[in-house]
CSV table of C-alpha atoms in Angstrom, one decimal:
chain,number,residue,atom,x,y,z
A,12,MET,CA,120.9,41.6,50.6
A,13,SER,CA,120.0,40.4,47.2
A,14,ALA,CA,122.0,38.5,45.1
A,15,GLN,CA,120.8,40.2,41.9
A,16,SER,CA,122.9,41.4,39.1
A,17,SER,CA,120.8,43.7,37.4
A,18,SER,CA,121.1,45.1,33.5
A,19,PRO,CA,124.2,47.2,32.7
A,20,GLU,CA,122.0,50.2,32.7
A,21,ILE,CA,121.5,50.4,36.4
A,22,THR,CA,124.7,51.7,38.2
A,23,PHE,CA,123.5,51.7,41.4
A,24,GLN,CA,121.2,49.1,43.2
A,25,ALA,CA,118.9,50.3,46.1
A,26,PRO,CA,119.1,47.5,48.6
A,27,HIS,CA,115.8,45.3,48.5
A,28,ALA,CA,113.7,44.6,51.3
A,29,GLY,CA,114.8,41.5,53.3
A,30,ASN,CA,111.2,40.5,54.4
A,31,THR,CA,107.8,41.1,53.1
A,32,LYS,CA,106.4,42.7,56.1
A,33,ARG,CA,105.6,46.4,54.0
A,34,ILE,CA,103.9,44.3,51.3
A,35,TRP,CA,101.4,42.7,54.1
A,36,ARG,CA,101.3,45.5,55.9
A,37,THR,CA,100.1,47.7,52.5
A,38,PHE,CA,97.6,44.7,51.7
A,39,TRP,CA,96.0,45.0,55.3
A,40,VAL,CA,95.7,49.0,54.6
A,41,LEU,CA,94.0,48.4,51.3
A,42,SER,CA,91.9,45.9,52.8
A,43,ILE,CA,90.9,48.1,55.3
A,44,LEU,CA,90.3,50.9,53.2
A,45,THR,CA,88.2,49.0,50.9
A,46,ILE,CA,86.1,47.7,53.8
A,47,ILE,CA,85.7,51.2,55.2
A,48,GLU,CA,84.3,52.0,51.5
A,49,LEU,CA,81.8,49.1,51.5
A,50,ALA,CA,80.7,50.2,54.7
A,51,ILE,CA,80.0,53.7,53.5
A,52,GLY,CA,78.4,52.4,50.4
A,53,LEU,CA,76.0,50.2,52.3
A,54,LEU,CA,75.4,53.3,54.6
A,55,LEU,CA,74.5,55.2,51.4
A,56,TYR,CA,72.0,52.3,50.4
A,57,ASN,CA,70.3,52.5,53.4
A,58,MET,CA,69.8,56.1,53.3
A,59,HIS,CA,68.2,56.0,50.0
A,60,LYS,CA,65.7,53.2,51.2
A,61,GLY,CA,63.4,55.8,53.0
A,62,GLU,CA,62.3,59.3,51.9
A,63,ALA,CA,64.9,61.4,49.8
A,64,PRO,CA,68.1,61.6,52.3
A,65,ASN,CA,69.7,64.8,52.8
A,66,ALA,CA,71.6,65.8,49.5
A,67,THR,CA,74.5,67.5,51.1
A,68,LEU,CA,75.2,64.4,53.5
A,69,VAL,CA,75.1,62.1,50.5
A,70,LEU,CA,77.6,64.3,48.7
A,71,ALA,CA,80.1,64.4,51.8
A,72,PHE,CA,79.7,60.2,52.1
A,73,LYS,CA,80.6,60.1,48.3
A,74,GLY,CA,83.4,62.6,48.5
A,75,MET,CA,84.9,60.6,51.5
A,76,VAL,CA,84.7,57.3,49.4
A,77,CYS,CA,86.7,59.4,46.8
A,78,ILE,CA,89.1,60.2,48.8
A,79,LEU,CA,89.7,56.6,50.3
A,80,THR,CA,89.8,55.7,46.4
A,81,LEU,CA,92.8,58.0,46.1
A,82,ALA,CA,94.6,56.8,49.3
A,83,LYS,CA,94.1,53.2,47.9
A,84,ALA,CA,95.7,54.5,44.6
A,85,TYR,CA,98.6,56.1,46.6
A,86,TYR,CA,99.3,52.7,48.3
A,87,ILE,CA,99.2,50.7,45.3
A,88,VAL,CA,101.3,53.2,43.1
A,89,SER,CA,103.9,53.9,45.8
A,90,VAL,CA,104.6,50.2,47.4
A,91,PHE,CA,103.1,47.6,45.0
A,92,MET,CA,104.6,49.3,41.9
A,93,HIS,CA,107.7,50.6,43.7
A,94,LEU,CA,107.4,54.2,42.2
A,95,GLY,CA,108.1,55.5,45.6
A,96,ASP,CA,111.6,54.0,45.3
A,97,GLU,CA,112.3,55.4,42.2
A,98,ILE,CA,114.4,58.3,41.9
A,99,ARG,CA,112.4,61.6,42.4
A,100,ASN,CA,112.7,63.0,38.8
A,101,MET,CA,111.5,59.6,37.4
A,102,ILE,CA,108.3,60.0,39.9
A,103,MET,CA,108.2,63.5,38.7
A,104,THR,CA,107.6,62.7,35.1
A,105,ILE,CA,104.8,60.3,35.8
A,106,VAL,CA,103.1,62.1,38.6
A,107,VAL,CA,103.2,65.8,37.0
A,108,PRO,CA,101.3,65.0,33.8
A,109,LEU,CA,98.5,63.2,35.6
A,110,MET,CA,98.0,66.4,37.4
A,111,LEU,CA,95.9,67.5,34.0
A,112,PHE,CA,93.3,65.1,35.8
A,113,ILE,CA,92.5,67.6,38.2
A,114,TRP,CA,91.2,70.0,35.5
A,115,PHE,CA,89.6,67.3,33.5
A,116,ILE,CA,87.5,65.9,36.0
A,117,ALA,CA,86.3,69.3,37.0
A,118,ALA,CA,86.1,71.0,33.8
A,119,PHE,CA,83.9,68.1,32.2
A,120,LEU,CA,81.8,67.5,35.4
A,121,TRP,CA,81.0,71.3,35.3
A,122,ASP,CA,79.8,71.0,31.8
A,123,GLY,CA,77.7,67.7,32.4
A,124,ASN,CA,75.8,69.6,35.3
A,125,SER,CA,75.4,72.7,33.1
A,126,TRP,CA,74.0,70.3,30.3
A,127,LYS,CA,71.5,69.1,33.0
A,128,ASN,CA,70.5,72.8,34.2
A,129,LEU,CA,69.9,74.1,30.6
A,130,ARG,CA,67.9,70.6,29.7
A,131,ASN,CA,65.9,71.2,33.1
A,132,ARG,CA,65.3,74.6,32.1
A,133,TYR,CA,64.4,74.6,28.7
A,134,ASN,CA,63.1,71.2,27.6
A,135,GLY,CA,59.3,71.1,26.9
A,136,LYS,CA,58.9,74.8,26.6
A,137,PRO,CA,60.4,75.9,23.2
A,138,GLN,CA,57.1,77.9,22.6
A,139,GLU,CA,57.3,80.0,25.5
A,140,ILE,CA,60.5,81.2,24.7
A,141,GLU,CA,59.4,81.8,21.1
A,142,LYS,CA,56.3,83.9,22.3
A,143,VAL,CA,58.6,86.2,23.9
A,144,THR,CA,60.1,88.0,20.9
A,145,PRO,CA,57.0,88.7,19.1
A,146,ALA,CA,55.0,90.1,21.9
A,147,ALA,CA,57.8,92.7,22.5
A,148,LYS,CA,57.7,93.3,19.0
A,149,GLU,CA,54.1,94.0,18.6
A,150,LYS,CA,54.4,96.1,21.7
A,151,GLY,CA,57.0,98.6,20.0
A,152,ALA,CA,55.2,98.8,16.7
A,153,LYS,CA,52.4,100.1,18.5
A,154,ASP,CA,54.5,102.8,20.0
B,15,MET,CA,137.3,73.9,31.0
B,16,ASP,CA,138.2,70.3,31.8
B,17,THR,CA,135.5,68.7,29.9
B,18,ALA,CA,137.4,65.3,30.0
B,19,ALA,CA,136.7,65.0,34.0
B,20,VAL,CA,133.2,65.9,33.1
B,21,GLN,CA,132.5,63.6,30.3
B,22,GLN,CA,134.0,60.6,32.5
B,23,GLY,CA,131.7,61.3,35.4
B,24,THR,CA,128.5,63.1,35.0
B,25,LYS,CA,127.9,62.9,31.4
B,26,TRP,CA,124.3,61.8,32.3
B,27,TRP,CA,122.0,62.3,29.1
B,28,SER,CA,124.4,61.4,26.5
B,29,GLY,CA,124.3,57.8,26.6
B,30,GLY,CA,126.1,55.4,28.6
B,31,ARG,CA,124.1,56.1,31.6
B,32,SER,CA,120.3,55.7,32.5
B,33,PRO,CA,119.0,59.3,33.8
B,34,PHE,CA,116.7,57.5,36.1
B,35,ASN,CA,119.0,54.7,37.0
B,36,ALA,CA,116.1,52.4,35.6
B,37,SER,CA,116.1,50.3,32.7
B,38,TYR,CA,114.8,51.6,29.4
B,39,GLY,CA,112.2,48.7,29.4
B,40,LYS,CA,111.1,49.9,33.0
B,41,VAL,CA,110.8,53.3,32.1
B,42,MET,CA,108.8,52.8,28.9
B,43,MET,CA,106.3,50.6,30.8
B,44,TRP,CA,105.9,53.6,33.5
B,45,TYR,CA,105.2,55.7,30.3
B,46,PHE,CA,102.9,53.4,28.3
B,47,LEU,CA,100.8,53.0,31.9
B,48,MET,CA,100.7,56.8,32.1
B,49,SER,CA,99.0,57.0,28.8
B,50,ASP,CA,96.7,54.3,29.4
B,51,ALA,CA,95.7,55.8,32.7
B,52,PHE,CA,94.9,59.0,30.2
B,53,THR,CA,92.7,56.3,28.2
B,54,PHE,CA,90.7,55.2,31.1
B,55,GLY,CA,90.5,58.5,32.6
B,56,ALA,CA,89.0,60.1,29.3
B,57,PHE,CA,86.7,56.8,29.6
B,58,LEU,CA,85.7,57.5,33.1
B,59,ILE,CA,85.4,61.5,32.7
B,60,SER,CA,83.5,61.1,29.8
B,61,TYR,CA,80.9,58.6,31.7
B,62,GLY,CA,80.8,61.2,34.6
B,63,THR,CA,80.0,64.0,32.2
B,64,ILE,CA,76.9,61.9,31.1
B,65,ARG,CA,75.9,60.9,34.2
B,66,PHE,CA,76.3,64.5,35.5
B,67,SER,CA,74.0,65.8,32.7
B,68,VAL,CA,70.9,63.7,33.3
B,69,ASN,CA,68.5,63.7,36.3
B,70,ASP,CA,68.5,60.0,37.1
B,71,TRP,CA,70.9,57.4,36.9
B,72,ALA,CA,70.6,53.7,37.3
B,73,ASP,CA,71.2,52.8,40.9
B,74,PRO,CA,74.1,50.4,41.3
B,75,ASN,CA,72.7,49.2,44.5
B,76,LYS,CA,69.6,47.9,42.4
B,77,VAL,CA,71.7,46.8,39.0
B,78,PHE,CA,74.3,45.0,40.8
B,79,ASN,CA,72.6,43.2,43.8
B,80,SER,CA,72.9,39.7,42.8
B,81,PHE,CA,75.1,36.7,43.7
B,82,PRO,CA,76.1,33.4,41.8
B,83,LEU,CA,73.9,30.6,43.2
B,84,ALA,CA,72.2,33.0,45.7
B,85,GLY,CA,68.9,33.2,43.6
B,86,HIS,CA,66.6,36.5,43.8
B,87,ALA,CA,68.5,37.4,47.1
B,88,ASN,CA,69.0,41.3,47.4
B,89,LEU,CA,72.7,41.4,47.9
B,90,PRO,CA,73.9,45.0,46.9
B,91,LEU,CA,77.9,45.4,46.5
B,92,ALA,CA,78.2,41.8,47.8
B,93,PHE,CA,79.7,40.2,44.4
B,94,VAL,CA,81.7,43.4,43.6
B,95,SER,CA,83.6,43.3,46.9
B,96,LEU,CA,84.6,39.7,46.1
B,97,MET,CA,85.8,40.9,42.8
B,98,THR,CA,87.5,43.6,44.5
B,99,PHE,CA,89.1,41.3,47.0
B,100,ILE,CA,90.3,38.8,44.3
B,101,LEU,CA,92.3,41.8,42.2
B,102,ILE,CA,94.0,42.9,45.7
B,103,ALA,CA,94.6,39.5,46.5
B,104,SER,CA,96.4,38.9,43.1
B,105,SER,CA,98.3,42.2,43.3
B,106,VAL,CA,99.9,40.9,46.8
B,107,THR,CA,100.9,37.6,45.3
B,108,MET,CA,102.2,39.7,42.3
B,109,VAL,CA,104.4,42.0,44.4
B,110,LEU,CA,105.7,38.9,46.5
B,111,ALA,CA,106.9,37.4,42.9
B,112,VAL,CA,108.8,40.4,42.2
B,113,HIS,CA,110.2,40.3,45.9
B,114,GLU,CA,111.2,36.7,45.3
B,115,GLY,CA,112.6,37.6,41.8
B,116,HIS,CA,115.0,40.1,43.7
B,117,HIS,CA,116.3,37.4,45.8
B,118,MET,CA,116.7,35.2,42.7
B,119,ASN,CA,114.4,32.4,44.0
B,120,ARG,CA,113.0,30.7,41.1
B,121,LYS,CA,110.0,28.4,43.0
B,122,GLY,CA,109.0,31.4,45.0
B,123,VAL,CA,108.5,33.3,41.7
B,124,GLU,CA,106.9,30.3,40.1
B,125,LYS,CA,104.6,29.9,43.3
B,126,TYR,CA,103.4,33.6,43.6
B,127,MET,CA,103.0,33.8,39.8
B,128,LEU,CA,100.9,30.7,39.6
B,129,TRP,CA,98.9,32.2,42.4
B,130,THR,CA,98.5,35.6,40.3
B,131,ILE,CA,97.6,33.9,37.3
B,132,ILE,CA,94.5,32.0,39.3
B,133,GLY,CA,93.6,35.4,40.7
B,134,GLY,CA,93.1,37.1,37.5
B,135,ALA,CA,91.2,33.7,36.1
B,136,ALA,CA,89.1,34.2,38.9
B,137,PHE,CA,88.3,38.0,38.2
B,138,LEU,CA,87.5,37.1,34.6
B,139,SER,CA,85.4,34.3,35.6
B,140,CYS,CA,83.5,36.8,37.8
B,141,GLN,CA,83.2,39.3,35.2
B,142,ALA,CA,81.8,36.8,32.7
B,143,TRP,CA,79.1,35.7,35.0
B,144,GLU,CA,78.0,39.5,35.7
B,145,TRP,CA,77.9,40.2,32.3
B,146,THR,CA,75.9,37.3,31.2
B,147,HIS,CA,73.4,38.1,34.3
B,148,LEU,CA,72.8,41.5,33.0
B,149,LEU,CA,72.6,40.5,29.5
B,150,THR,CA,70.2,38.0,30.1
B,151,GLY,CA,68.4,39.6,33.2
B,152,GLU,CA,64.7,40.8,32.3
B,153,HIS,CA,63.3,43.4,34.2
B,154,ILE,CA,59.9,44.9,33.9
B,155,ALA,CA,59.5,48.7,32.2
B,156,LEU,CA,57.2,51.2,31.1
B,157,LEU,CA,57.7,51.5,27.3
B,158,ASP,CA,57.4,55.1,25.5
B,159,ASN,CA,54.0,53.7,24.2
B,160,GLY,CA,52.5,53.2,27.6
B,161,THR,CA,53.0,49.4,27.6
B,162,LEU,CA,54.8,47.2,30.0
B,163,SER,CA,57.8,45.2,28.5
B,164,VAL,CA,60.5,42.9,29.8
B,165,LEU,CA,64.0,44.5,29.0
B,166,PRO,CA,67.8,43.0,29.5
B,167,THR,CA,70.4,45.4,30.6
B,168,THR,CA,72.4,45.9,27.2
B,169,VAL,CA,74.3,48.9,25.3
B,170,LYS,CA,70.7,49.4,23.7
B,171,SER,CA,68.4,49.1,26.6
B,172,ASN,CA,68.3,50.3,30.3
B,173,PRO,CA,65.5,49.0,32.6
B,174,TRP,CA,66.9,51.0,35.5
B,175,GLY,CA,65.3,54.7,35.3
B,176,THR,CA,63.0,55.9,38.1
B,177,GLU,CA,60.2,53.5,39.5
B,178,VAL,CA,56.8,53.6,38.1
B,179,HIS,CA,53.8,54.5,40.4
B,180,HIS,CA,51.4,51.9,41.4
B,181,GLU,CA,48.5,53.3,39.7
B,182,ALA,CA,50.3,54.1,36.1
B,183,LEU,CA,51.4,50.8,36.4
B,184,LEU,CA,48.0,48.9,36.7
B,185,THR,CA,46.9,51.6,33.7
B,186,ALA,CA,49.9,50.3,31.7
B,187,LEU,CA,49.1,46.8,32.4
B,188,GLN,CA,45.7,47.3,31.3
B,189,ASN,CA,47.2,48.7,27.8
B,190,THR,CA,49.6,45.8,27.3
B,191,PRO,CA,49.2,43.2,24.6
B,192,ARG,CA,49.2,39.6,25.3
B,193,ILE,CA,52.6,38.8,24.0
B,194,GLN,CA,54.2,41.4,26.6
B,195,LEU,CA,51.9,39.9,29.1
B,196,LEU,CA,53.2,36.3,28.5
B,197,GLU,CA,56.8,37.6,28.7
B,198,ILE,CA,56.1,39.4,31.8
B,199,ALA,CA,54.4,36.3,33.6
B,200,GLY,CA,57.1,34.6,32.4
B,201,THR,CA,59.4,36.5,34.8
B,202,LEU,CA,57.2,36.3,37.9
B,203,HIS,CA,59.2,33.5,40.0
B,204,GLU,CA,56.8,33.2,43.1
B,205,THR,CA,53.9,31.9,41.4
B,206,GLY,CA,54.0,28.1,40.4
B,207,ALA,CA,51.8,29.2,37.6
B,208,ASN,CA,54.9,29.6,34.9
B,209,HIS,CA,53.6,26.2,33.1
B,210,ASN,CA,50.1,27.3,32.2
B,211,VAL,CA,50.2,31.2,31.8
B,212,ALA,CA,49.6,30.5,28.0
B,213,ALA,CA,46.3,29.1,29.1
B,214,LEU,CA,45.0,32.1,30.8
B,215,SER,CA,42.8,34.9,29.5
B,216,ASP,CA,44.2,38.5,29.1
B,217,ALA,CA,42.1,39.3,32.2
B,218,GLU,CA,43.4,36.2,34.3
B,219,LEU,CA,47.1,37.3,33.1
B,220,ILE,CA,46.6,40.8,34.3
B,221,ARG,CA,45.2,39.5,37.5
B,222,THR,CA,48.2,37.1,38.1
B,223,ILE,CA,50.7,40.1,37.4
B,224,GLU,CA,49.2,42.1,40.0
B,225,ALA,CA,48.7,39.5,42.3
B,226,ALA,CA,52.5,38.9,41.9
B,227,GLY,CA,53.0,42.6,43.3
B,228,ILE,CA,55.4,43.5,40.2
B,229,HIS,CA,57.6,46.7,40.3
B,230,ALA,CA,58.5,48.3,37.1
B,231,ASN,CA,60.7,51.0,36.2
B,232,ASN,CA,60.9,53.7,33.6
B,233,PRO,CA,63.6,53.2,30.8
B,234,GLY,CA,66.8,54.8,32.0
B,235,PRO,CA,69.4,56.8,30.2
B,236,ILE,CA,70.5,54.5,27.2
B,237,ALA,CA,74.1,55.4,27.8
B,238,PHE,CA,74.5,53.2,30.9
B,239,GLY,CA,74.9,50.1,29.1
B,240,GLY,CA,77.3,51.5,26.8
B,241,TYR,CA,79.4,53.1,29.5
B,242,PHE,CA,79.0,50.2,31.9
B,243,PHE,CA,80.1,47.3,28.9
B,244,GLY,CA,82.4,49.6,27.5
B,245,ILE,CA,84.6,50.3,30.5
B,246,THR,CA,84.5,47.4,32.4
B,247,GLY,CA,84.7,45.6,28.8
B,248,PHE,CA,88.4,47.9,28.4
B,249,HIS,CA,89.3,46.8,31.8
B,250,GLY,CA,88.6,43.0,31.3
B,251,PHE,CA,90.5,43.2,28.2
B,252,HIS,CA,93.5,44.4,30.3
B,253,VAL,CA,93.2,41.9,33.0
B,254,PHE,CA,93.1,39.2,30.1
B,255,SER,CA,96.1,40.5,28.3
B,256,GLY,CA,97.8,40.8,32.0
B,257,VAL,CA,96.8,36.9,32.6
B,258,VAL,CA,98.4,36.3,29.1
B,259,ILE,CA,101.7,38.1,30.0
B,260,ASN,CA,101.8,36.6,33.7
B,261,VAL,CA,101.3,33.1,31.9
B,262,VAL,CA,104.3,33.7,29.4
B,263,MET,CA,106.4,35.1,32.6
B,264,TYR,CA,105.4,31.9,34.2
B,265,ILE,CA,106.8,29.7,31.7
B,266,LYS,CA,109.8,31.5,31.1
B,267,THR,CA,110.6,31.4,35.1
B,268,LYS,CA,109.9,27.5,34.7
B,269,LEU,CA,112.2,27.3,31.6
B,270,GLY,CA,114.9,29.2,33.6
B,271,HIS,CA,115.3,32.1,31.4
B,272,PHE,CA,116.1,34.6,34.0
B,273,ASP,CA,118.1,32.7,35.9
B,274,GLN,CA,120.3,32.6,32.8
B,275,ARG,CA,119.9,36.2,32.5
B,276,GLY,CA,121.1,37.0,36.0
B,277,HIS,CA,118.0,39.0,36.9
B,278,TYR,CA,114.2,38.9,37.1
B,279,GLU,CA,113.4,42.5,35.9
B,280,MET,CA,110.8,41.1,33.4
B,281,ILE,CA,108.5,39.8,36.4
B,282,GLU,CA,108.7,43.4,37.6
B,283,LYS,CA,107.4,44.9,34.3
B,284,ALA,CA,105.0,42.4,34.0
B,285,GLY,CA,104.3,43.3,37.8
B,286,LEU,CA,103.9,47.0,36.8
B,287,TYR,CA,101.4,46.1,34.2
B,288,TRP,CA,99.3,43.8,36.6
B,289,HIS,CA,99.2,46.3,39.6
B,290,PHE,CA,98.1,49.1,37.0
B,291,VAL,CA,95.2,46.9,36.2
B,292,ASP,CA,94.4,46.3,39.9
B,293,LEU,CA,94.7,50.4,40.1
B,294,VAL,CA,92.3,50.9,37.4
B,295,TRP,CA,89.7,48.4,39.0
B,296,VAL,CA,90.0,50.8,42.2
B,297,PHE,CA,88.4,53.6,40.0
B,298,VAL,CA,86.2,51.6,38.3
B,299,PHE,CA,84.7,50.2,41.4
B,300,LEU,CA,84.4,53.6,42.8
B,301,CYS,CA,82.8,54.8,39.5
B,302,PHE,CA,80.2,52.3,38.7
B,303,TYR,CA,79.5,50.4,42.0
B,304,LEU,CA,80.2,52.6,45.1
B,305,ILE,CA,78.6,56.5,44.1
């Protein structure tokens, strides 16, 4: 047990870990996850060397790296920052607002992708679009 | 109603008791970090939006492929892995310092805080090298006017677009004025001719450059440099302020302030900030270097 007498605001002190086993275990988890990420990164690098790789496969590997990153973030926040040891309501006041990121990411990336599609569709051909309307009008005038 | 009994035992929110059984400082540090997470999140999502909106983005394996003292060896991911492991290691020493603080072990806190500070300084040095390398690095790019030139990676220029085909490269070389040819010849490391390129005629210069088998890219989206330097710079600023906070904590530990106070909670709060810096790097590493 610790000899700590904490600030008066704290009425109950959860017993602190006696040894550093959990910290070192988390260190190894983070290192191994990083090494797996790097392995996937190198795999992607080698896939891009020859002809254009399968886009779905590339996306799948990138998705895997994102999931591994979220796992790393969970370990850092929960163990290193001791958020996992706090009171549940405290955890919720931090985690629930961060849920907004799900929508932020989906909406903005969707928007970016839409820009790309619009640009690819219309860039360099504004005249074609202008021609369509007068042609239709001419036809209507003749009738 | 027996209000007196309620007041004595469970008047949770009206003072006298912390609702989360945590100190004010620690709860507020968490809320600060949450707001900071939104700031970083906004930057990274903005970067993602722009990256999704263009057809070609800079390939990180080409941009970040060098290592200090390794010359021009092609080492994708190597240097950034080193930076990532430095930050993970300094996060571990920080959490060990917090652990020693729980046990009121001043010598242990001092030792691990010192290692954390060293880790932070090492990370900042790595970043300084990387920025210098990008800002001063010279890469051959095909300009809009059909000539070849040498561009660094800055907030205003991005030489990392799609690769120029060989025929287009040779045509552009013929159109390139002498001053740009000399610049390009200056970047050729294989030829030992660097000292006398100025003496060569234009045709000879073009032949030398062709013989060196150069590659050139189209300029990439201008936003790349701004996002890269902006976001890694903002993160680097957090690392720097984290190191300053850790130095202050180290000095206060050495002076015995926390022993007098009876607890090492300040180390915990500094630790929260430091781990947050590591947390952000995990995402910066993902967004700029891995995918």
